[in-house]
Coordinates of C-alpha atoms in Angstrom, one line a residue:
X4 CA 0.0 0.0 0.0
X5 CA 1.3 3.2 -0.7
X6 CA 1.3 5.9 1.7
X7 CA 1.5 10.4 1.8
X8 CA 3.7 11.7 4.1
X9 CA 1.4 14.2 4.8
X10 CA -1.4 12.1 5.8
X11 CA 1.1 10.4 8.7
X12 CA 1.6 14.4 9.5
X13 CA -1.6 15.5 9.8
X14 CA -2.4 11.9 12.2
X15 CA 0.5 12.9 14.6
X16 CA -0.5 16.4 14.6
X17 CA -4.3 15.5 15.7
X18 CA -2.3 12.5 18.6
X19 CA -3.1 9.7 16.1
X20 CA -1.0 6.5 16.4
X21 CA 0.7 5.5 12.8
X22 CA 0.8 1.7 12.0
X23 CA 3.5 -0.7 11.9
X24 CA 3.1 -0.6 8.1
X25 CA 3.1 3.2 7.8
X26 CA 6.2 4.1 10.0
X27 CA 8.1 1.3 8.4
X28 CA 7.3 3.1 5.1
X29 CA 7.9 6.6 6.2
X30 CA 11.7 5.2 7.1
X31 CA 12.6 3.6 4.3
X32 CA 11.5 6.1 2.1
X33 CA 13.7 8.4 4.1
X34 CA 16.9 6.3 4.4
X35 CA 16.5 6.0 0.2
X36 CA 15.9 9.9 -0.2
X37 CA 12.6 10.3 -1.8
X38 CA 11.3 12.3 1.7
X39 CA 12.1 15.7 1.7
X40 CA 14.0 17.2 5.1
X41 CA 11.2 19.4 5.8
X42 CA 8.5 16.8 6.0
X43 CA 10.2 14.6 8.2
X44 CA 11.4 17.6 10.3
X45 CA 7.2 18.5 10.5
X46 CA 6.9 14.7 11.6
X47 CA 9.7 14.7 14.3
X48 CA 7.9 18.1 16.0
X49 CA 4.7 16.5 15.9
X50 CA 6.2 14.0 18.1
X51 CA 8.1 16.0 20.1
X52 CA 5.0 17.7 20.9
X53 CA 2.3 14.7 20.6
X54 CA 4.6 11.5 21.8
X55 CA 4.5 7.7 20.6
X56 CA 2.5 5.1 21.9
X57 CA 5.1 2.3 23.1
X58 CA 4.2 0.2 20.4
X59 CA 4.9 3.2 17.9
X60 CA 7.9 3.7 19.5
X61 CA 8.9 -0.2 19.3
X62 CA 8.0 0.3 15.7
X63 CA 9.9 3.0 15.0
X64 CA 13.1 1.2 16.8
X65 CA 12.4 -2.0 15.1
X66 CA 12.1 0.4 10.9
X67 CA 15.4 1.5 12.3
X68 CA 17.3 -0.9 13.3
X69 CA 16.1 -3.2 9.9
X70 CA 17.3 0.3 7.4
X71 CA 20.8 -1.1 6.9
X72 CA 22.7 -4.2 7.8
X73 CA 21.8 -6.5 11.4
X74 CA 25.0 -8.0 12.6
X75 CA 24.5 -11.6 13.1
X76 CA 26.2 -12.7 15.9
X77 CA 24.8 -16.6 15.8
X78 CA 28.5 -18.0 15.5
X79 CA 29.1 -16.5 18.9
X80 CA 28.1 -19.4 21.2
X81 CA 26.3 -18.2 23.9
X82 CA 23.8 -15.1 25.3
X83 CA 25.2 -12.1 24.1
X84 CA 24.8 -9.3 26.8
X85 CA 25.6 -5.6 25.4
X86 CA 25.9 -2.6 27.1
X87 CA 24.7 1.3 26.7
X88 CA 25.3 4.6 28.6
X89 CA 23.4 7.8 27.5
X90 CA 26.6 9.6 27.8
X91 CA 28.8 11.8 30.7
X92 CA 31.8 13.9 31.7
X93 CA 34.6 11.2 32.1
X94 CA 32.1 8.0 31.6
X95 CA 34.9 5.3 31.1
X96 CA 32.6 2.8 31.9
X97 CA 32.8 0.0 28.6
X98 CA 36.5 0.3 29.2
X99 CA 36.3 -1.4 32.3
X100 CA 33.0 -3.5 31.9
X101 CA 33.6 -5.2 28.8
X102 CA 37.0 -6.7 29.6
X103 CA 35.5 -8.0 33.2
X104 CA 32.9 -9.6 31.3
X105 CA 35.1 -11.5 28.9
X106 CA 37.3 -12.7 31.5
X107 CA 33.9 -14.3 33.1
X108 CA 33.1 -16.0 29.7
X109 CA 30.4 -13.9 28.7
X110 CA 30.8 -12.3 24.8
X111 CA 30.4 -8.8 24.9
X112 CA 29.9 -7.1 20.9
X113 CA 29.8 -3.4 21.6
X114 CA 28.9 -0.6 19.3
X115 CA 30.3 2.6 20.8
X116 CA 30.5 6.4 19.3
X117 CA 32.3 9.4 19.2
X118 CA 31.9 12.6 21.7
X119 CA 30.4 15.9 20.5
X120 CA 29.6 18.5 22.4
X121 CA 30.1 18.0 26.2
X122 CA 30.1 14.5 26.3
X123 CA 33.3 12.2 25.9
X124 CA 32.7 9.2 23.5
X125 CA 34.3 5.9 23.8
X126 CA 35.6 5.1 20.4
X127 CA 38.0 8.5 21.2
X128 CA 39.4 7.2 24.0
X129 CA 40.1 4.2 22.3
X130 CA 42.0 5.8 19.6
X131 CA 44.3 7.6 21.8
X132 CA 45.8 4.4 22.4
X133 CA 48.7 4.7 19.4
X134 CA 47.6 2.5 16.5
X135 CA 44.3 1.3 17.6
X136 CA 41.9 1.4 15.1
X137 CA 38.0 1.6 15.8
X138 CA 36.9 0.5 12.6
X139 CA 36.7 -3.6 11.3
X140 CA 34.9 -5.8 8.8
X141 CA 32.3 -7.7 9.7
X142 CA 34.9 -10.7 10.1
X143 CA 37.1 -9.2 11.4
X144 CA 34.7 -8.1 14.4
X145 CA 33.3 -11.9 14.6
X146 CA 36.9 -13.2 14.6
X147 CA 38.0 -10.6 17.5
X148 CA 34.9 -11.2 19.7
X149 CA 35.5 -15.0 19.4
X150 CA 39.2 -14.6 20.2
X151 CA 39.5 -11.8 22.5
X152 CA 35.6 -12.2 24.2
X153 CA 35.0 -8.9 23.6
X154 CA 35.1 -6.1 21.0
X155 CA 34.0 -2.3 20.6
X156 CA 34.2 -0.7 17.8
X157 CA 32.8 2.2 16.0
X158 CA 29.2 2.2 14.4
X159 CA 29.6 1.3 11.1
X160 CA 28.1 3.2 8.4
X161 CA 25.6 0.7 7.5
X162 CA 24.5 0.0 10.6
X163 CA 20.9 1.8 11.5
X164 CA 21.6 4.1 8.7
X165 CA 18.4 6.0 9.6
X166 CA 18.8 6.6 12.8
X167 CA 22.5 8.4 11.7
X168 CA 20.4 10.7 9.2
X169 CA 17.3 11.4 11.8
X170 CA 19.5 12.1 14.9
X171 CA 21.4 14.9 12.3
X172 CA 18.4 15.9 11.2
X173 CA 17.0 16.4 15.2
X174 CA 20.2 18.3 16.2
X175 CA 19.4 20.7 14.0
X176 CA 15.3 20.9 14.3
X177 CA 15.7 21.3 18.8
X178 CA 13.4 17.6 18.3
X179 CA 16.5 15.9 20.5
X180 CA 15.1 15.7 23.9
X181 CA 12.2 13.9 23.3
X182 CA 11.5 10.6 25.0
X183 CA 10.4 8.3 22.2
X184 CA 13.0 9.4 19.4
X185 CA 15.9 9.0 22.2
X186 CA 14.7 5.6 23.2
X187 CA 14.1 4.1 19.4
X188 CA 17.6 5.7 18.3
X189 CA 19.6 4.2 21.7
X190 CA 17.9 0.9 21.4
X191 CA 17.8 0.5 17.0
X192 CA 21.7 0.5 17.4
X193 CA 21.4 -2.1 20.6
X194 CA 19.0 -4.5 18.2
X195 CA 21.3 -4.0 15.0
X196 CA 24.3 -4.8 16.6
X197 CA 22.8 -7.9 17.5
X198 CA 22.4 -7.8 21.3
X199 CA 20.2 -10.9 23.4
X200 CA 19.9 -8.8 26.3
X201 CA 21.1 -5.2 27.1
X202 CA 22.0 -3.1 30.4
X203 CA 21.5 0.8 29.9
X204 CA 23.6 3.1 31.8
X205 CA 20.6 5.8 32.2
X206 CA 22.7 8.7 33.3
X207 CA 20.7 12.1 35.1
X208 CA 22.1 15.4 36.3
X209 CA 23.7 18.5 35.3
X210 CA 26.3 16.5 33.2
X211 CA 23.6 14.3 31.2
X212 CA 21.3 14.5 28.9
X213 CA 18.4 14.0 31.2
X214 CA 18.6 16.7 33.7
X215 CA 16.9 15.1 36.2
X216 CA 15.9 11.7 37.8
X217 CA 12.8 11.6 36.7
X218 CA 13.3 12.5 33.1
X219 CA 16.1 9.9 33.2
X220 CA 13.5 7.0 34.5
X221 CA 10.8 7.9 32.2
X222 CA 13.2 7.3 29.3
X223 CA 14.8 4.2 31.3
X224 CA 11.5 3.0 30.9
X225 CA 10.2 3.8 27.6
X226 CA 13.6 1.2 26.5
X227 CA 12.5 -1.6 29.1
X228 CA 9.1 -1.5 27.2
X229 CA 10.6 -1.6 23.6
X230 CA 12.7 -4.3 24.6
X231 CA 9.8 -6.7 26.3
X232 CA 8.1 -5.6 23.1
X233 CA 11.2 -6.9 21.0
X234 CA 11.7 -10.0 22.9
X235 CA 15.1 -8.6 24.4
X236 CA 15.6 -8.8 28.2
X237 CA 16.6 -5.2 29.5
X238 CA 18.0 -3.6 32.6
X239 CA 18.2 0.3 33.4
X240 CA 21.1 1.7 35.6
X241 CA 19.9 4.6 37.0
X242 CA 23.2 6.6 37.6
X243 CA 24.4 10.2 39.2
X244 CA 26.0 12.8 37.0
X245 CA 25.9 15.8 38.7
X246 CA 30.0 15.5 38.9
X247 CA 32.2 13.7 36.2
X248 CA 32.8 9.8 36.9
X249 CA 36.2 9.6 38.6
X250 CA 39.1 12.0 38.6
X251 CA 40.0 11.6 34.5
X252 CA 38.3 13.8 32.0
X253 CA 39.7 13.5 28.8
X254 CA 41.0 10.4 26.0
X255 CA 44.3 8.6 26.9
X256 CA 43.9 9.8 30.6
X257 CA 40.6 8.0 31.3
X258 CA 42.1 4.9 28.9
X259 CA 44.8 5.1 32.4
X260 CA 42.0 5.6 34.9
X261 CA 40.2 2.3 33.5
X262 CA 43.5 0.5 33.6
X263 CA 43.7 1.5 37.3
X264 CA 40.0 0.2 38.2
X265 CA 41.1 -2.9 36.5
X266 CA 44.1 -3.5 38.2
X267 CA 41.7 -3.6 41.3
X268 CA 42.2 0.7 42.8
X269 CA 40.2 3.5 40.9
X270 CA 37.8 6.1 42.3
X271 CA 35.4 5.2 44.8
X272 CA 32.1 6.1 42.5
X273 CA 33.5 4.9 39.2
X274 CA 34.7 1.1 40.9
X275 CA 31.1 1.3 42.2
X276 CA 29.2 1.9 39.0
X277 CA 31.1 -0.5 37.0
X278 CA 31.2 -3.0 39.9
X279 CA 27.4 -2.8 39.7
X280 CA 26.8 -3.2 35.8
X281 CA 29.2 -6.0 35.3
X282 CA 27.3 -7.7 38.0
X283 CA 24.1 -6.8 36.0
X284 CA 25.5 -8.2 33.0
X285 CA 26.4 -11.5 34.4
X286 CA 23.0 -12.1 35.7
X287 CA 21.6 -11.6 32.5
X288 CA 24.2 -14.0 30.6
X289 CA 24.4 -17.8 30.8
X290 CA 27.1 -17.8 33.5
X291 CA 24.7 -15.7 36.2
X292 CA 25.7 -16.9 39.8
X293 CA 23.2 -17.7 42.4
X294 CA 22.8 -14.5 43.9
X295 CA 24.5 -11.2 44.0
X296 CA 26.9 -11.8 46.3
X297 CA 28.5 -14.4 44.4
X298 CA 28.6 -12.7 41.1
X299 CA 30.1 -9.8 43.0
X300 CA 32.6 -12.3 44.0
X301 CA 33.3 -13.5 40.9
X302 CA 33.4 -9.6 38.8
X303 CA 36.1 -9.3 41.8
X304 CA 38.2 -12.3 41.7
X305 CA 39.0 -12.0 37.6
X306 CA 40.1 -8.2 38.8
X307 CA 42.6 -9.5 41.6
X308 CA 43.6 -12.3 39.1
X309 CA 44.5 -10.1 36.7
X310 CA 42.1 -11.7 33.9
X311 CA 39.9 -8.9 33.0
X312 CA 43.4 -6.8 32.7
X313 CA 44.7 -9.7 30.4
X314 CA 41.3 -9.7 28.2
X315 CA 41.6 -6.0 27.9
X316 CA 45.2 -6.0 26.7
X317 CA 44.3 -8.5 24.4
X318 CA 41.6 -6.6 23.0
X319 CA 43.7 -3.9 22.4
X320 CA 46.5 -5.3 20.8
X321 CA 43.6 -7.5 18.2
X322 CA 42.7 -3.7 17.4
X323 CA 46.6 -2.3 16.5
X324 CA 47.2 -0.7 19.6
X325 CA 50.6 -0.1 21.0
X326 CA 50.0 -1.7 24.7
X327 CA 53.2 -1.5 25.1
X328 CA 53.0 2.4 25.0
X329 CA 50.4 2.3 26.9
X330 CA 51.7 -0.1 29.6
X331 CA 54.6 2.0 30.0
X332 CA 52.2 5.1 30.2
X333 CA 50.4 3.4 33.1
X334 CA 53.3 1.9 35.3
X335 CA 54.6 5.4 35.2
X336 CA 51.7 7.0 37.1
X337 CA 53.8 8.5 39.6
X338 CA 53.6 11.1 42.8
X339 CA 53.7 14.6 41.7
X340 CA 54.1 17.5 44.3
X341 CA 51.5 20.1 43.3
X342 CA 52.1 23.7 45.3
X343 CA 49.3 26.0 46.8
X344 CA 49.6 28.9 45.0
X345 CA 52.6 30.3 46.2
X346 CA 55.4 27.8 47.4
X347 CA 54.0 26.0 49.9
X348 CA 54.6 22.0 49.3
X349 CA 51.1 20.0 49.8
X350 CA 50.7 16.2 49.8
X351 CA 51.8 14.9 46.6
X352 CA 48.7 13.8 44.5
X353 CA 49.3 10.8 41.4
X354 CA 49.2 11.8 38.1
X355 CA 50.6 11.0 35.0
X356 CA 53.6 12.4 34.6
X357 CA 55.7 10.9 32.1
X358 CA 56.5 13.0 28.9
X359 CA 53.8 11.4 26.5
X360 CA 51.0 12.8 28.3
X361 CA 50.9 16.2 27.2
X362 CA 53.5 19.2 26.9
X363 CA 52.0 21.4 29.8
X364 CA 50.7 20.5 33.1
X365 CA 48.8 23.2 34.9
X366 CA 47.1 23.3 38.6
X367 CA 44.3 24.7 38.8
X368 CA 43.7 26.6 42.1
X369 CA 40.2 27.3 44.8
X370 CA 39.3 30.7 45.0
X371 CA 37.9 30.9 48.5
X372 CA 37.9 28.0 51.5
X373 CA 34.6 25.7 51.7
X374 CA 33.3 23.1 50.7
X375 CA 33.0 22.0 47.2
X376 CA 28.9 22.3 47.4
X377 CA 27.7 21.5 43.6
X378 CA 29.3 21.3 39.8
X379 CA 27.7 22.5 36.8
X380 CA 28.9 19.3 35.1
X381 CA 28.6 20.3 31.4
X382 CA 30.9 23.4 31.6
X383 CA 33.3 20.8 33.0
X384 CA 33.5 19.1 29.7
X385 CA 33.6 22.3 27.7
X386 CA 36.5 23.0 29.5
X387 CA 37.8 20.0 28.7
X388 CA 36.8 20.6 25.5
X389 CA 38.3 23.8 25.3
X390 CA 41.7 22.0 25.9
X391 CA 41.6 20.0 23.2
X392 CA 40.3 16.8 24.6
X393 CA 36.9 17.0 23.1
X394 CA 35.0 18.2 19.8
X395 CA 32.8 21.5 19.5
X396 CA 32.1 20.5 15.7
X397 CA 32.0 17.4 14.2
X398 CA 35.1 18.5 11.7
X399 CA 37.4 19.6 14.6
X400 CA 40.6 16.9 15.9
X401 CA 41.0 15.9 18.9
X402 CA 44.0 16.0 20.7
X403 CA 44.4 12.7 23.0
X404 CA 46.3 13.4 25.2
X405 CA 45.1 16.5 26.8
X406 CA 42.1 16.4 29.3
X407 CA 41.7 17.2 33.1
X408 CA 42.8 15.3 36.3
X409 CA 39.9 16.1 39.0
X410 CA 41.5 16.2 42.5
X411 CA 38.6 17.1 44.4
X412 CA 35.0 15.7 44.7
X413 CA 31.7 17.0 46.0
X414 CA 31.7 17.3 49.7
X415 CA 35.4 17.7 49.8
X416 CA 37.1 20.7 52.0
X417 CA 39.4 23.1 49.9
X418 CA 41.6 25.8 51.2
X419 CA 41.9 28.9 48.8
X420 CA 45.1 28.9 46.6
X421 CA 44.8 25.0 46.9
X422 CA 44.9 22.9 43.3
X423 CA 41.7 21.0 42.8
X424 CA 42.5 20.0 39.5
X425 CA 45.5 19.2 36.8
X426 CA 44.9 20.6 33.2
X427 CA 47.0 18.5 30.5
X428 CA 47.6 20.7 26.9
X429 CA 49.6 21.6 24.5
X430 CA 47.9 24.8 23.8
X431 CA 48.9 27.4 26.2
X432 CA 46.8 30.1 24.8
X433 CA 43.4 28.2 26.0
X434 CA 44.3 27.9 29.7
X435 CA 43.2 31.4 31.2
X436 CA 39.6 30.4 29.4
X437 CA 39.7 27.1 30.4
X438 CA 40.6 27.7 34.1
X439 CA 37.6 30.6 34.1
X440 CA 34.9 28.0 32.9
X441 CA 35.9 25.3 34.6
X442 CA 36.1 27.0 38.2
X443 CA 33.2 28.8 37.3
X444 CA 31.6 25.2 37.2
X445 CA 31.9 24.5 41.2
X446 CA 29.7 26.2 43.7
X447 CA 31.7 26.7 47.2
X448 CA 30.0 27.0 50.1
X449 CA 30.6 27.0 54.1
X450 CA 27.9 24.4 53.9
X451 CA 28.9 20.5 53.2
X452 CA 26.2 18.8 50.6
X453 CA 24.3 15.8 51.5
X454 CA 26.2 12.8 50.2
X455 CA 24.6 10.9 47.3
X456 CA 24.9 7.3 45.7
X457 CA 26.4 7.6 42.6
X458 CA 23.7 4.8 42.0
X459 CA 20.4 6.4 42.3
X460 CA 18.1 3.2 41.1
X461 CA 17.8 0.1 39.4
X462 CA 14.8 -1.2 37.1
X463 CA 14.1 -4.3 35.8

């Protein structure tokens, strides 16, 4: 049957659900180019305004997902559990899950992106590893996630082709923040890439897309339902993001932080997180343990064995990295005095300070005494941004080695002229803005803030 754009218009303008049959036409005569721009762009508002029934939604994930190639994954013995994070300041999550995961036996395919904007995206922090390429065949992928146990890799062109050309086509229409059109685009790549069962990383806060908690568990939601809808078991992580995840913001400097979780230290909050959605991701494979206790255990014991470190190495060399680069990088984490600002000597703090980090290293010191009270997370990542370490267009290069080492967290006392943080660059010039908008992120106050979970709910 054929079909007029703007009859499926005109029904989402007057809260009309479309069909199966109808949305599945509307997107592939979009991916092939015989709908204009401007009609989709009317269709997307309509939503934005109107909303999707979940069944529309599932629909709509389901036309997507099916626009290009599905990567079959059926040679792969076993359930194949994949994971998904709507995106953070220093989120090095993957980096540490997937390689705990392989080390328990459990094949982990993951499809990762790039950052823009604020965010930090996973396939750039792979590629600051020297060599390391993001990009395989579809052999080659099957053939490193049977040898390795794991594999991430950048989205391939001809995966969920129409969920590349909508999401450009939101960004530019202010359609982005709308429940049903970020739930079918996060969950069409999870179903292409061939997923049995998914945990989401639902992040909420000031550094996230959803700004708030419940925003972040409607949308948590809304994927649950298109997943029982397409027969795939799903789990939402409810997670904190009012601060970045650990004390790395950057590329190659949150490849080292992930390193350091693995070899069994790491930041309270990030250990925590990842802790939790490994343990998640067991549960849900065909090695889950009794309870949670025991496969809390076991996410533990291949960390103290070294096997998840092994697995990740061997990950990385299958994808052309220089480990040995970036073993040397790591085992040279050292103490580094850091000054008040003057010439006082505090506690030495570890960073990386080997030469192949980045040309300068700057502190970056409090302006009054306090307590670090709250963090405008975002204008953390544009600072990092700013640096060098992440993209404000999609053209610009990124330069992997510079970023930010946090030294202070929320609730922590700061003297004035104290460093709370370590800027790594090799652009001088961008420091004086850099230091303005990134101290101009943290609220100080007399008063201490409540402590929170960096876990803020589960839902299953």
């Amino acid at each position: 049957m054929g079909y007029r754009m703007y009859d499926l218009i005109e029904k989402k303008k007057r809260k009309d659900p479309l069909s199966e049959e109808e949305i599945r036409w509307m997107i592939r005569e979009y991916t092939e180019g015989r709908l204009p721009d401007y009609q989709m762009s009317a269709l997307m508002m309509a939503v934005w305004f109107n909303g999707m029934t979940d069944e529309e939604t599932t629909y709509l994930t389901m036309a997507m997902a099916r626009s290009g190639d599905m990567l079959d994954l059926s040679a792969i013995p076993g359930t194949k559990v994949d994971k998904h994070s709507t995106g953070g300041i220093g989120d090095k999550t993957t980096l540490v899950v997937a390689p705990i995961l392989a080390a328990l036996g459990v094949p982990t395919a993951k499809m990762s992106g790039r950052g823009l904007g604020f965010t930090g995206g996973t396939v750039d922090k792979l590629e600051s590893i020297p060599g390391l390429r993001s990009e395989f065949s579809e052999e080659e992928f099957l053939r490193i996630l049977k040898d390795v146990g794991f594999v991430d890799a950048a989205q391939t062109k001809a995966l969920a082709p129409a969920d590349k050309l909508l999401y450009a086509l939101r960004d530019v229409t202010a359609t982005v923040d709308s429940i049903p059109l970020i739930a079918s685009s996060i969950m069409s790549k999870k179903l292409a890439a061939g997923a049995d069962r998914i945990v989401l990383d639902v992040k909420c806060g000031s550094g996230a897309f959803m700004q708030d908690r419940e925003s972040a568990v409607a949308l948590a939601r809304q994927m649950i339902r298109i997943g029982d809808l397409a027969g795939r078991k799903v789990v939402a992580v409810i997670s904190d993001m009012n601060q970045p995840l650990g004390h790395a913001v950057g590329n190659l400097v949150e490849v080292l932080e992930a390193l350091e979780v693995l070899s069994g230290g790491g930041e309270e909050r990030l250990r925590t997180l990842c802790m939790e959605i490994a343990v998640e991701m067991l549960q849900l494979s065909d090695h889950a343990r009794q309870d949670r206790e025991e496969a809390k255990a076991a996410v533990e014991e291949v960390i103290r064995s070294g096997a998840a470190m092994e697995r990740c190495m061997a990950f990385y060399r299958a994808a052309g990295g220089d480990t040995e680069y970036l073993e040397k990088a790591f085992r040279n984490i050292k103490e580094y005095p850091v000054t008040m600002d003057g010439d006082e000597t505090l506690e030495a703090v570890t960073v990386p300070t080997v030469p192949i980090m980045a040309e300068t290293m700057t502190p970056v010191y409090a302006k009054e005494d306090g307590f670090l009270f709250a963090c405008d997370n975002a204008e953390v990542g544009m600072a990092s941004v700013m640096l060098g370490a992440g993209r404000a267009k999609k053209e610009d290069v990124i330069d992997p080695l510079a970023g930010i080492l946090i030294l202070k967290k929320l609730g922590d006392p700061v003297r004035k002229g104290e460093p709370i943080a370590i800027f790594f660059t090799k652009d001088e010039s961008v420091l004086p803005a850099a230091k303005e908008r990134f101290l101009a992120a943290y609220t100080i106050s007399e008063k201490k803030p409540e402590e929170t979970s960096v876990i803020l709910e589960i839902l299953r």
